[in-house]
Tab-separated table of C-alpha atoms in Angstrom:
chain	number	residue	atom	x	y	z
A	1082	UNK	CA	-27.657	-19.066	0.098
A	1083	UNK	CA	-27.377	-16.904	-2.921
A	1084	UNK	CA	-27.073	-18.858	-6.003
A	1085	UNK	CA	-23.842	-20.837	-7.136
A	1086	UNK	CA	-23.333	-19.408	-10.179
A	1087	UNK	CA	-20.501	-21.543	-12.107
A	1088	UNK	CA	-17.698	-18.966	-12.260
A	1089	UNK	CA	-18.093	-16.861	-15.971
A	1090	UNK	CA	-14.690	-16.322	-18.236
A	1091	UNK	CA	-13.662	-12.638	-16.296
A	1092	UNK	CA	-12.663	-10.736	-19.105
A	1093	UNK	CA	-9.253	-10.939	-17.736
A	1094	UNK	CA	-8.038	-6.798	-16.996
A	1095	UNK	CA	-7.923	-7.262	-13.135
A	1096	UNK	CA	-7.828	-10.219	-10.423
A	1097	UNK	CA	-10.527	-11.007	-8.736
A	1098	UNK	CA	-10.629	-11.470	-4.616
A	1099	UNK	CA	-12.072	-14.609	-3.597
A	1100	UNK	CA	-13.528	-13.722	0.376
A	1101	UNK	CA	-14.064	-17.689	1.767
A	1102	UNK	CA	-16.044	-17.711	4.734
A	1103	UNK	CA	-16.527	-14.384	5.589
A	1104	UNK	CA	-18.340	-13.570	8.921
A	1105	UNK	CA	-19.274	-9.439	9.117
A	1106	UNK	CA	-21.110	-7.945	6.262
A	1107	UNK	CA	-19.212	-5.201	6.916
A	1108	UNK	CA	-16.183	-6.556	6.036
A	1109	UNK	CA	-17.220	-7.760	3.110
A	1110	UNK	CA	-18.719	-4.490	2.281
A	1111	UNK	CA	-15.308	-2.264	3.328
A	1112	UNK	CA	-13.682	-4.557	1.406
A	1113	UNK	CA	-16.047	-3.834	-1.682
A	1114	UNK	CA	-15.479	-0.165	-1.375
A	1115	UNK	CA	-11.238	-0.886	-0.655
A	1116	UNK	CA	-12.112	-3.029	-4.190
A	1117	UNK	CA	-13.324	-0.008	-5.926
A	1118	UNK	CA	-10.583	2.481	-4.666
A	1119	UNK	CA	-8.612	0.907	-7.035
A	1120	UNK	CA	-10.496	-0.422	-9.490
A	1121	UNK	CA	-10.872	-4.263	-8.937
A	1122	UNK	CA	-14.531	-4.972	-9.215
A	1123	UNK	CA	-15.265	-8.472	-9.214
A	1124	UNK	CA	-15.863	-10.564	-6.134
A	1125	UNK	CA	-16.737	-13.821	-5.529
A	1126	UNK	CA	-17.862	-14.915	-1.528
A	1127	UNK	CA	-17.632	-18.876	-0.466
A	1128	UNK	CA	-20.627	-19.562	2.522
A	1129	UNK	CA	-20.841	-15.960	3.587
A	1130	UNK	CA	-22.059	-16.804	7.355
A	1131	UNK	CA	-24.498	-14.311	6.917
A	1132	UNK	CA	-26.226	-15.417	3.970
A	1133	UNK	CA	-26.682	-14.065	0.061
A	1134	UNK	CA	-27.471	-10.415	0.468
A	1135	UNK	CA	-26.704	-8.922	3.475
A	1136	UNK	CA	-27.946	-5.138	4.459
A	1137	UNK	CA	-24.937	-4.498	6.548
A	1138	UNK	CA	-22.487	-5.107	4.010
A	1139	UNK	CA	-24.998	-2.861	1.971
A	1140	UNK	CA	-24.206	-0.090	4.341
A	1141	UNK	CA	-20.779	-0.497	4.637
A	1142	UNK	CA	-19.660	-0.499	0.606
A	1143	UNK	CA	-20.560	3.238	1.163
A	1144	UNK	CA	-22.065	3.649	-3.022
A	1145	UNK	CA	-20.095	0.387	-4.130
A	1146	UNK	CA	-23.088	-1.313	-4.849
A	1147	UNK	CA	-22.296	-2.384	-7.932
A	1148	UNK	CA	-19.153	-4.506	-6.414
A	1149	UNK	CA	-22.077	-6.237	-4.282
A	1150	UNK	CA	-24.652	-6.519	-6.771
A	1151	UNK	CA	-22.649	-7.718	-8.914
A	1152	UNK	CA	-20.942	-10.438	-6.506
A	1153	UNK	CA	-20.576	-13.918	-7.451
A	1154	UNK	CA	-22.164	-16.316	-4.399
A	1155	UNK	CA	-19.668	-19.693	-4.167
A	1156	UNK	CA	-20.493	-23.011	-1.711
A	1157	UNK	CA	-17.376	-24.201	-1.660
A	1158	UNK	CA	-13.196	-23.055	-2.609
A	1159	UNK	CA	-13.115	-25.757	-5.525
A	1160	UNK	CA	-15.925	-24.227	-6.861
A	1161	UNK	CA	-14.993	-20.244	-7.071
A	1162	UNK	CA	-11.504	-21.146	-8.275
A	1163	UNK	CA	-12.531	-22.807	-10.607
A	1164	UNK	CA	-12.160	-21.287	-13.961
A	1165	UNK	CA	-9.256	-19.698	-12.851
A	1166	UNK	CA	-5.691	-20.196	-13.778
A	1167	UNK	CA	-3.633	-18.319	-11.058
A	1168	UNK	CA	-5.025	-18.297	-7.568
A	1169	UNK	CA	-2.861	-16.772	-4.205
A	1170	UNK	CA	-4.008	-17.099	-0.843
A	1171	UNK	CA	-3.117	-14.598	1.957
A	1172	UNK	CA	-1.604	-16.138	4.819
A	1173	UNK	CA	-0.251	-14.440	7.876
A	1174	UNK	CA	1.253	-17.548	8.653
A	1175	UNK	CA	1.547	-20.793	6.055
A	1176	UNK	CA	1.441	-24.346	8.711
A	1177	UNK	CA	1.799	-26.842	6.302
A	1178	UNK	CA	2.096	-26.249	2.633
A	1179	UNK	CA	6.185	-25.898	0.511
A	1180	UNK	CA	4.763	-22.623	-1.343
A	1181	UNK	CA	6.026	-20.047	-2.223
A	1182	UNK	CA	5.532	-17.062	-0.447
A	1183	UNK	CA	5.334	-13.171	-2.585
A	1184	UNK	CA	5.261	-9.996	-0.523
A	1185	UNK	CA	1.881	-7.998	-1.928
A	1186	UNK	CA	3.699	-5.849	-3.980
A	1187	UNK	CA	6.548	-8.918	-5.108
A	1188	UNK	CA	3.130	-10.859	-6.051
A	1189	UNK	CA	1.181	-7.317	-8.126
A	1190	UNK	CA	4.182	-7.553	-9.874
A	1191	UNK	CA	3.529	-11.188	-11.534
A	1192	UNK	CA	-0.049	-10.543	-11.451
A	1193	UNK	CA	0.530	-8.161	-13.872
A	1194	UNK	CA	2.745	-10.452	-16.068
A	1195	UNK	CA	-0.115	-12.934	-15.457
A	1196	UNK	CA	-3.269	-10.479	-16.532
A	1197	UNK	CA	-0.617	-9.230	-19.467
A	1198	UNK	CA	-0.619	-12.519	-21.253
A	1199	UNK	CA	-4.328	-13.597	-20.744
A	1200	UNK	CA	-4.806	-15.365	-17.995
A	1201	UNK	CA	-7.760	-15.306	-15.288
A	1202	UNK	CA	-6.373	-14.660	-11.688
A	1203	UNK	CA	-7.554	-15.421	-8.777
A	1204	UNK	CA	-7.043	-13.301	-4.893
A	1205	UNK	CA	-8.559	-15.454	-2.193
A	1206	UNK	CA	-8.921	-13.982	1.822
A	1207	UNK	CA	-9.956	-16.263	5.054
A	1208	UNK	CA	-12.420	-16.184	7.392
A	1209	UNK	CA	-11.862	-12.941	10.540
A	1210	UNK	CA	-10.808	-14.865	13.059
A	1211	UNK	CA	-9.334	-18.207	11.733
A	1212	UNK	CA	-7.816	-16.934	8.190
A	1213	UNK	CA	-7.582	-20.157	5.374
A	1214	UNK	CA	-7.246	-23.408	6.191
A	1215	UNK	CA	-4.839	-25.621	5.243
A	1216	UNK	CA	-7.844	-27.302	3.038
A	1217	UNK	CA	-8.602	-24.295	1.347
A	1218	UNK	CA	-4.325	-22.996	0.548
A	1219	UNK	CA	-3.785	-26.924	-0.985
A	1220	UNK	CA	-6.230	-24.418	-4.015
A	1221	UNK	CA	-3.247	-22.290	-4.123
A	1222	UNK	CA	-0.150	-21.525	-6.584
A	1223	UNK	CA	1.433	-19.279	-4.024
A	1224	UNK	CA	0.852	-17.701	-0.658
A	1225	UNK	CA	0.650	-13.950	-0.506
A	1226	UNK	CA	2.001	-12.224	2.990
A	1227	UNK	CA	1.812	-8.806	3.591
A	1228	UNK	CA	5.424	-7.637	5.669
A	1229	UNK	CA	3.317	-5.934	9.013
A	1230	UNK	CA	4.991	-4.922	12.504
A	1231	UNK	CA	5.276	-8.389	13.750
A	1232	UNK	CA	4.560	-7.391	16.727
A	1233	UNK	CA	0.639	-6.331	15.892
A	1234	UNK	CA	0.416	-8.083	12.902
A	1235	UNK	CA	-3.500	-8.848	13.127
A	1236	UNK	CA	-5.010	-7.121	9.645
A	1237	UNK	CA	-8.764	-6.797	9.548
A	1238	UNK	CA	-9.549	-8.586	6.258
A	1239	UNK	CA	-11.101	-5.547	4.384
A	1240	UNK	CA	-8.222	-4.120	5.079
A	1241	UNK	CA	-6.056	-6.996	4.023
A	1242	UNK	CA	-7.943	-6.594	0.767
A	1243	UNK	CA	-7.363	-2.884	0.087
A	1244	UNK	CA	-3.779	-2.796	0.132
A	1245	UNK	CA	-3.473	-6.245	-1.804
A	1246	UNK	CA	-5.271	-4.281	-4.627
A	1247	UNK	CA	-3.680	-1.262	-4.230
A	1248	UNK	CA	-0.584	-2.738	-4.453
A	1249	UNK	CA	-1.717	-3.789	-7.485
A	1250	UNK	CA	-3.110	-0.553	-8.325
A	1251	UNK	CA	-0.131	0.869	-7.817
A	1252	UNK	CA	1.638	-1.946	-9.780
A	1253	UNK	CA	0.564	-0.359	-12.780
A	1254	UNK	CA	-0.095	3.337	-11.541
A	1255	UNK	CA	2.062	6.245	-13.812
A	1256	UNK	CA	1.116	9.351	-12.083
A	1257	UNK	CA	4.329	11.433	-11.547
A	1258	UNK	CA	6.292	10.437	-8.429
A	1259	UNK	CA	5.641	14.959	-7.275
A	1260	UNK	CA	3.981	17.334	-9.589
A	1261	UNK	CA	2.133	20.717	-8.468
A	1262	UNK	CA	-1.280	21.966	-8.133
A	1263	UNK	CA	-2.929	21.915	-11.408
A	1264	UNK	CA	-4.118	25.832	-10.654
A	1265	UNK	CA	-0.431	26.517	-9.751
A	1266	UNK	CA	0.710	28.383	-12.921
A	1267	UNK	CA	4.108	27.435	-14.352
A	1268	UNK	CA	7.258	27.692	-12.061
A	1269	UNK	CA	9.294	30.665	-12.832
A	1270	UNK	CA	11.736	30.979	-15.132
A	1271	UNK	CA	15.050	31.825	-13.941
A	1272	UNK	CA	15.658	35.503	-15.657
A	1273	UNK	CA	11.950	35.848	-13.602
A	1274	UNK	CA	13.840	34.375	-10.187
A	1275	UNK	CA	17.172	36.705	-11.454
A	1276	UNK	CA	15.177	39.846	-11.947
A	1277	UNK	CA	13.784	39.227	-8.342
A	1278	UNK	CA	16.777	38.651	-6.428
A	1279	UNK	CA	18.017	41.971	-8.338
A	1280	UNK	CA	14.974	44.496	-6.973
A	1281	UNK	CA	15.545	42.796	-3.742
A	1282	UNK	CA	19.008	43.330	-3.577
A	1283	UNK	CA	18.497	46.932	-5.178
A	1284	UNK	CA	15.603	47.752	-3.032
A	1285	UNK	CA	17.954	46.122	0.592
A	1286	UNK	CA	20.863	48.105	-0.745
A	1287	UNK	CA	18.670	51.237	-1.405
A	1288	UNK	CA	17.270	50.182	2.870
A	1289	UNK	CA	20.730	50.449	4.165
A	1290	UNK	CA	20.314	46.390	4.773
A	1291	UNK	CA	23.532	45.601	2.916
A	1292	UNK	CA	25.418	48.340	3.698
A	1293	UNK	CA	28.242	46.459	5.757
A	1294	UNK	CA	30.235	45.517	2.606
A	1295	UNK	CA	32.053	42.176	3.731
A	1296	UNK	CA	28.647	40.883	5.002
A	1297	UNK	CA	27.158	42.307	1.833
A	1298	UNK	CA	27.941	38.971	-0.912
A	1299	UNK	CA	27.491	36.251	1.677
A	1300	UNK	CA	24.221	37.697	2.824
A	1301	UNK	CA	23.332	38.553	-1.551
A	1302	UNK	CA	24.065	34.930	-1.391
A	1303	UNK	CA	21.964	33.137	1.100
A	1304	UNK	CA	18.693	35.115	0.337
A	1305	UNK	CA	19.069	34.099	-3.044
A	1306	UNK	CA	19.805	30.499	-1.847
A	1307	UNK	CA	16.476	30.992	0.465
A	1308	UNK	CA	14.272	32.113	-2.149
A	1309	UNK	CA	15.175	29.296	-4.861
A	1310	UNK	CA	14.276	26.562	-2.302
A	1311	UNK	CA	10.950	27.914	-2.046
A	1312	UNK	CA	10.516	27.307	-6.214
A	1313	UNK	CA	8.387	29.705	-6.853
A	1314	UNK	CA	5.486	30.138	-9.364
A	1315	UNK	CA	6.047	32.624	-12.418
A	1316	UNK	CA	2.891	34.221	-10.564
A	1317	UNK	CA	4.534	33.699	-7.060
A	1318	UNK	CA	7.590	35.691	-8.144
A	1319	UNK	CA	4.839	38.894	-9.866
A	1320	UNK	CA	3.107	38.438	-6.362
A	1321	UNK	CA	6.696	39.114	-4.336
A	1322	UNK	CA	7.883	41.745	-6.919
A	1323	UNK	CA	4.926	44.206	-5.204
A	1324	UNK	CA	6.015	42.588	-1.786
A	1325	UNK	CA	9.642	43.983	-2.276
A	1326	UNK	CA	7.953	47.991	-3.393
A	1327	UNK	CA	5.505	48.152	-1.235
A	1328	UNK	CA	7.976	47.079	1.610
A	1329	UNK	CA	10.545	49.647	0.259
A	1330	UNK	CA	7.932	52.243	-0.566
A	1331	UNK	CA	8.288	54.145	2.418
A	1332	UNK	CA	12.587	54.606	1.747
A	1333	UNK	CA	11.811	55.733	-1.484
A	1334	UNK	CA	9.993	58.393	-0.244
A	1335	UNK	CA	12.137	59.243	2.491
B	13	UNK	CA	-12.491	18.362	25.289
B	14	UNK	CA	-9.661	15.959	27.118
B	15	UNK	CA	-5.861	17.728	27.898
B	16	UNK	CA	-4.330	19.746	25.563
B	17	UNK	CA	-0.560	19.468	26.145
B	18	UNK	CA	2.211	20.573	24.282
B	19	UNK	CA	4.134	18.825	21.747
B	20	UNK	CA	6.352	16.553	23.289
B	21	UNK	CA	9.438	16.284	21.623
B	22	UNK	CA	9.135	12.963	19.753
B	23	UNK	CA	11.654	10.507	19.580
B	24	UNK	CA	11.938	11.522	15.279
B	25	UNK	CA	12.261	7.687	14.491
B	26	UNK	CA	9.006	7.360	12.507
B	27	UNK	CA	6.018	10.430	11.266
B	28	UNK	CA	3.168	11.279	13.805
B	29	UNK	CA	-0.028	10.652	12.268
B	30	UNK	CA	-2.478	13.826	12.744
B	31	UNK	CA	-6.427	13.572	12.022
B	32	UNK	CA	-8.133	16.505	11.969
B	33	UNK	CA	-11.730	17.193	13.851
B	34	UNK	CA	-12.438	13.615	12.483
B	35	UNK	CA	-16.265	12.432	13.694
B	36	UNK	CA	-16.315	8.494	13.569
B	37	UNK	CA	-15.022	7.743	16.518
B	38	UNK	CA	-15.098	3.848	14.790
B	39	UNK	CA	-12.944	5.584	12.257
B	40	UNK	CA	-10.275	6.521	14.743
B	41	UNK	CA	-9.686	3.710	16.179
B	42	UNK	CA	-9.399	1.407	12.946
B	43	UNK	CA	-6.701	3.918	12.309
B	44	UNK	CA	-4.818	3.457	15.251
B	45	UNK	CA	-4.999	-0.091	14.538
B	46	UNK	CA	-4.040	0.290	11.036
B	47	UNK	CA	-1.060	2.736	12.215
B	48	UNK	CA	0.426	-0.192	14.510
B	49	UNK	CA	-0.182	-2.437	12.273
B	50	UNK	CA	2.266	-0.420	10.373
B	51	UNK	CA	4.948	0.151	13.133
B	52	UNK	CA	3.745	4.074	13.547
B	53	UNK	CA	2.524	4.331	17.498
B	54	UNK	CA	2.099	8.492	17.888
B	55	UNK	CA	-1.229	9.617	17.675
B	56	UNK	CA	-2.257	13.136	17.316
B	57	UNK	CA	-5.768	14.263	17.445
B	58	UNK	CA	-7.238	17.824	16.414
B	59	UNK	CA	-10.719	18.562	17.639
B	60	UNK	CA	-12.630	14.900	18.156
B	61	UNK	CA	-15.688	15.834	16.952
B	62	UNK	CA	-17.306	13.172	19.926
B	63	UNK	CA	-14.642	14.476	22.176
B	64	UNK	CA	-12.042	11.693	24.185
B	65	UNK	CA	-11.752	9.309	25.074
B	66	UNK	CA	-13.706	8.031	22.989
B	67	UNK	CA	-15.241	4.073	23.487
B	68	UNK	CA	-16.143	2.690	20.041
B	69	UNK	CA	-12.563	4.791	19.199
B	70	UNK	CA	-11.350	1.519	21.619
B	71	UNK	CA	-13.249	-1.181	20.113
B	72	UNK	CA	-12.572	-0.491	16.868
B	73	UNK	CA	-9.156	-0.432	17.618
B	74	UNK	CA	-9.036	-4.274	18.460
B	75	UNK	CA	-6.123	-4.390	20.507
B	76	UNK	CA	-3.855	-1.124	19.483
B	77	UNK	CA	-5.264	0.071	22.821
B	78	UNK	CA	-1.819	1.414	23.414
B	79	UNK	CA	-2.213	3.856	20.758
B	80	UNK	CA	-5.080	5.512	22.086
B	81	UNK	CA	-3.418	6.097	25.333
B	82	UNK	CA	-0.817	7.546	24.584
B	83	UNK	CA	-2.843	9.563	22.037
B	84	UNK	CA	-2.581	13.231	22.208
B	85	UNK	CA	-5.142	16.109	21.904
B	86	UNK	CA	-4.989	19.357	20.758
B	87	UNK	CA	-8.055	22.329	19.481
B	88	UNK	CA	-5.748	23.663	16.475
B	89	UNK	CA	-3.610	22.370	13.943
B	90	UNK	CA	-1.717	25.293	14.106
B	91	UNK	CA	-0.467	23.409	17.972
B	92	UNK	CA	-0.485	19.909	16.674
B	93	UNK	CA	1.776	21.302	14.677
B	94	UNK	CA	3.642	23.363	16.218
B	95	UNK	CA	6.770	21.595	16.688
B	96	UNK	CA	7.110	19.510	14.173
B	97	UNK	CA	9.875	20.509	11.101
B	98	UNK	CA	8.016	18.571	8.051
B	99	UNK	CA	4.241	18.821	7.400
B	100	UNK	CA	2.882	16.076	5.234
B	101	UNK	CA	-1.338	17.049	3.919
B	102	UNK	CA	-3.235	14.221	2.407
B	103	UNK	CA	-6.420	15.858	0.279
B	104	UNK	CA	-8.179	14.121	-2.689
B	105	UNK	CA	-7.511	16.780	-4.217
B	106	UNK	CA	-5.826	20.491	-3.526
B	107	UNK	CA	-8.185	23.545	-3.918
B	108	UNK	CA	-6.508	27.497	-4.166
B	109	UNK	CA	-2.604	26.602	-2.657
B	110	UNK	CA	0.370	26.282	-5.239
B	111	UNK	CA	1.603	23.424	-3.739
B	112	UNK	CA	3.764	20.276	-4.491
B	113	UNK	CA	1.557	16.524	-4.731
B	114	UNK	CA	3.626	13.747	-3.631
B	115	UNK	CA	2.234	10.286	-4.305
B	116	UNK	CA	1.731	7.921	-0.765
B	117	UNK	CA	5.457	6.026	-2.352
B	118	UNK	CA	7.563	8.847	-2.558
B	119	UNK	CA	6.229	10.701	0.415
B	120	UNK	CA	7.330	7.302	1.995
B	121	UNK	CA	10.402	8.011	0.751
B	122	UNK	CA	10.814	11.328	1.108
B	123	UNK	CA	10.209	11.006	4.603
B	124	UNK	CA	12.878	7.954	5.583
B	125	UNK	CA	14.634	10.410	4.526
B	126	UNK	CA	14.197	13.671	6.183
B	127	UNK	CA	13.875	10.642	10.048
B	128	UNK	CA	16.901	9.686	8.856
B	129	UNK	CA	18.407	13.557	9.819
B	130	UNK	CA	16.192	13.415	12.889
B	131	UNK	CA	13.764	15.663	11.848
B	132	UNK	CA	10.320	15.428	12.813
B	133	UNK	CA	7.618	14.677	10.880
B	134	UNK	CA	4.215	14.679	11.227
B	135	UNK	CA	1.218	13.965	7.896
B	136	UNK	CA	-3.020	15.253	7.952
B	137	UNK	CA	-5.736	13.763	7.638
B	138	UNK	CA	-9.034	16.172	7.516
B	139	UNK	CA	-12.241	15.094	8.350
B	140	UNK	CA	-14.630	12.125	6.955
B	141	UNK	CA	-17.213	14.674	5.213
B	142	UNK	CA	-14.940	17.245	3.760
B	143	UNK	CA	-11.254	16.131	3.766
B	144	UNK	CA	-9.017	19.443	5.232
B	145	UNK	CA	-9.519	22.428	4.738
B	146	UNK	CA	-6.804	25.196	2.700
B	147	UNK	CA	-6.228	26.931	6.365
B	148	UNK	CA	-5.600	23.147	7.591
B	149	UNK	CA	-3.047	22.861	4.106
B	150	UNK	CA	-1.344	26.229	4.708
B	151	UNK	CA	0.736	24.010	7.462
B	152	UNK	CA	1.036	21.516	5.771
B	153	UNK	CA	5.000	21.268	3.304
B	154	UNK	CA	3.798	19.195	0.574
B	155	UNK	CA	0.605	17.662	-0.119
B	156	UNK	CA	0.008	13.756	-0.210
B	157	UNK	CA	-2.281	12.505	-2.772
B	158	UNK	CA	-3.109	8.319	-3.376
B	159	UNK	CA	-3.965	7.300	-6.340
B	160	UNK	CA	-6.651	6.049	-6.657
B	161	UNK	CA	-9.604	5.035	-9.408
B	162	UNK	CA	-10.721	8.851	-10.542
B	163	UNK	CA	-14.251	7.461	-10.500
B	164	UNK	CA	-14.931	6.249	-7.133
B	165	UNK	CA	-11.751	8.361	-5.330
B	166	UNK	CA	-13.502	8.539	-1.707
B	167	UNK	CA	-11.503	6.870	0.503
B	168	UNK	CA	-12.475	6.419	4.010
B	169	UNK	CA	-9.955	7.939	6.291
B	170	UNK	CA	-9.167	4.978	8.142
B	171	UNK	CA	-8.659	3.379	4.897
B	172	UNK	CA	-5.933	6.744	4.376
B	173	UNK	CA	-4.215	5.864	7.113
B	174	UNK	CA	-3.530	2.305	6.171
B	175	UNK	CA	-2.480	3.043	2.779
B	176	UNK	CA	-0.204	6.462	4.039
B	177	UNK	CA	1.601	4.093	7.370
B	178	UNK	CA	1.375	1.100	5.045
B	179	UNK	CA	3.456	2.898	1.932
B	180	UNK	CA	6.217	4.311	4.995
B	181	UNK	CA	6.623	0.897	6.316
B	182	UNK	CA	6.962	-0.178	3.032
B	183	UNK	CA	9.732	1.954	2.258
B	184	UNK	CA	11.597	0.852	4.624
B	185	UNK	CA	11.065	-3.514	4.883
B	186	UNK	CA	13.038	-5.072	3.794
B	187	UNK	CA	11.175	-8.836	3.501
B	188	UNK	CA	12.444	-11.333	0.728
B	189	UNK	CA	9.835	-10.568	-2.262
B	190	UNK	CA	9.966	-13.871	-2.874
B	191	UNK	CA	10.496	-16.585	-0.107
B	192	UNK	CA	9.179	-20.078	0.814
B	193	UNK	CA	7.763	-21.180	3.800
B	194	UNK	CA	9.638	-21.652	6.602
B	195	UNK	CA	8.996	-25.526	7.346
B	196	UNK	CA	10.168	-26.272	3.794
B	197	UNK	CA	13.271	-28.394	3.976
B	198	UNK	CA	16.141	-26.863	1.641
B	199	UNK	CA	15.481	-27.098	-1.772
B	200	UNK	CA	16.474	-30.343	-3.757
B	201	UNK	CA	20.136	-30.029	-5.788
B	202	UNK	CA	20.138	-30.335	-9.191
B	203	UNK	CA	22.111	-34.214	-8.914
B	204	UNK	CA	19.183	-34.800	-6.544
B	205	UNK	CA	16.597	-34.334	-9.255
B	206	UNK	CA	18.545	-36.225	-11.726
B	207	UNK	CA	18.535	-39.152	-9.991
B	208	UNK	CA	15.126	-38.512	-9.364
B	209	UNK	CA	14.756	-37.966	-13.380
B	210	UNK	CA	16.437	-41.500	-13.829
B	211	UNK	CA	14.969	-43.443	-12.071
B	212	UNK	CA	11.736	-42.220	-13.225
B	213	UNK	CA	12.714	-42.635	-16.971
B	214	UNK	CA	14.293	-46.003	-16.448
B	215	UNK	CA	10.613	-47.019	-14.081
B	216	UNK	CA	8.871	-45.873	-17.541
B	217	UNK	CA	11.323	-47.802	-20.519
B	218	UNK	CA	10.423	-50.947	-17.893
B	219	UNK	CA	6.886	-49.836	-18.220
B	220	UNK	CA	6.795	-49.518	-21.865
B	221	UNK	CA	5.831	-45.633	-21.990
B	222	UNK	CA	8.426	-45.027	-23.824
B	223	UNK	CA	9.112	-47.469	-26.067
B	224	UNK	CA	8.760	-45.654	-29.211
B	225	UNK	CA	12.688	-44.891	-30.078
B	226	UNK	CA	11.474	-41.497	-31.843
B	227	UNK	CA	9.712	-40.068	-29.234
B	228	UNK	CA	11.496	-40.905	-26.307
B	229	UNK	CA	13.785	-38.121	-26.205
B	230	UNK	CA	11.579	-34.894	-26.170
B	231	UNK	CA	8.944	-37.328	-23.980
B	232	UNK	CA	12.118	-36.779	-21.704
B	233	UNK	CA	12.668	-33.496	-21.757
B	234	UNK	CA	9.392	-32.285	-20.889
B	235	UNK	CA	8.857	-34.291	-18.105
B	236	UNK	CA	12.191	-33.244	-17.164
B	237	UNK	CA	11.002	-29.383	-17.414
B	238	UNK	CA	7.591	-29.720	-15.550
B	239	UNK	CA	9.396	-31.544	-13.228
B	240	UNK	CA	12.047	-28.983	-12.975
B	241	UNK	CA	9.228	-26.686	-13.021
B	242	UNK	CA	7.592	-27.703	-9.465
B	243	UNK	CA	11.205	-26.457	-7.779
B	244	UNK	CA	10.972	-29.316	-5.520
B	245	UNK	CA	12.346	-29.752	-2.331
B	246	UNK	CA	15.007	-32.343	-1.304
B	247	UNK	CA	12.179	-33.961	0.915
B	248	UNK	CA	9.597	-33.647	-1.871
B	249	UNK	CA	11.733	-35.792	-4.579
B	250	UNK	CA	11.992	-38.100	-1.803
B	251	UNK	CA	8.558	-39.184	-1.743
B	252	UNK	CA	8.625	-38.991	-5.155
B	253	UNK	CA	10.939	-41.798	-5.669
B	254	UNK	CA	8.614	-43.591	-3.560
B	255	UNK	CA	5.835	-42.766	-5.800
B	256	UNK	CA	7.556	-44.231	-8.407
B	257	UNK	CA	8.872	-47.285	-7.056
B	258	UNK	CA	5.389	-47.890	-5.316
B	259	UNK	CA	3.148	-47.275	-8.718
B	260	UNK	CA	5.909	-49.036	-10.579
B	261	UNK	CA	5.689	-52.024	-8.344
B	262	UNK	CA	3.043	-54.322	-9.787
B	263	UNK	CA	5.214	-54.237	-13.564
B	264	UNK	CA	9.218	-55.316	-11.554
B	265	UNK	CA	6.684	-58.309	-10.420
B	266	UNK	CA	5.865	-58.546	-13.690
């Protein structure tokens, strides 16, 4: 077993991930990658089955080496959580203890609150085969459960780390829920669309497509609604002017 | 390559997952497991590199065999999306096309809306090494992007499937954000707590702990606040009565 360092006073800007008695190196590595994907980097391992360091973990980390290099190793859960002020424990079901159980999403919100007060937080994950035992759970303030398909809820431990880390990251994320690809030009203004619609309608009048006077008004409205729905960029409106011009060329020359 | 079935009219109760030119069987299997964890079961594969069926996929699925057995195989993206009405495409960055880009969470909300109208929806994921090409992306109505650590955003494809499937599942989830473990008895009523506090204070008065009359009121308030914060169950309140009784036994006999 590697060094059994004392938990250092972690800069309390994000939760620590604690893997308890992990069995497969691959899962440790995939968990490290998932953590770094979500901006987490503090990993603690309690009694990893195959010792430490672990080559399979390194291969599975796919570049998240920094997380593995800085990982701290402990012999017991008690030592691994000693310097923390709040501990959450992931559990598929809680067998005996009377604990609050939070969804992963709500837990992320609570963790943001604690971290905002400078508290040191950890989230524990159990071994692949059995999950956390009661003797582990008793170190936790709160249980955390990820709502999943009740008919098939057995989640790989690295996937569980990903979902908890993702909810943490999402709880602080400010990405606009909808945007346009960055290289896209600005959206067309309503005046630009108006000009485009009029160009199209002139061309359609000349071509005879709108010759039925009774049908014309609803035809025009429907075409405008269709094109408006496409939410054209200014560049696309110009392209479309060209499309109309070239399609109607023959007609002009007639 | 396996059968190239025509996309069947899927019961439109959940989105279809489309993996485009997946390279590693392990990732197909892990994606299948993640899908079933989140209640999704329709998987389509476009030109899987190592053919189909794939033994490595089966091993990695860890019991989600039903998803792999029902997987449909297509030669082109066009064929794989032919019967769908809305297609989203996951992309780390969109290189050329002017498309709306939604966060995974917002996309889940939009998908709920479409599915609610009985529409058939698919979400495309690209090959491990390169992601989706522009020629693939053009089959999509909307791009979907998962906000991640910009310094380390390369997500394993099975992890990407998990996050999209999880957001889909979470968007329809009604699990209470906080609950107590199921075996826990009901919370203590305020009257039961009141009785407990009074029992404790009588015992502390007899023991001499509250003998300082000036300190007594704030001491009592602080102890009540502490015990109230523990949110005892009715069972725990009874246990605590026993703790007080036995700790103060010696005092009664003096």
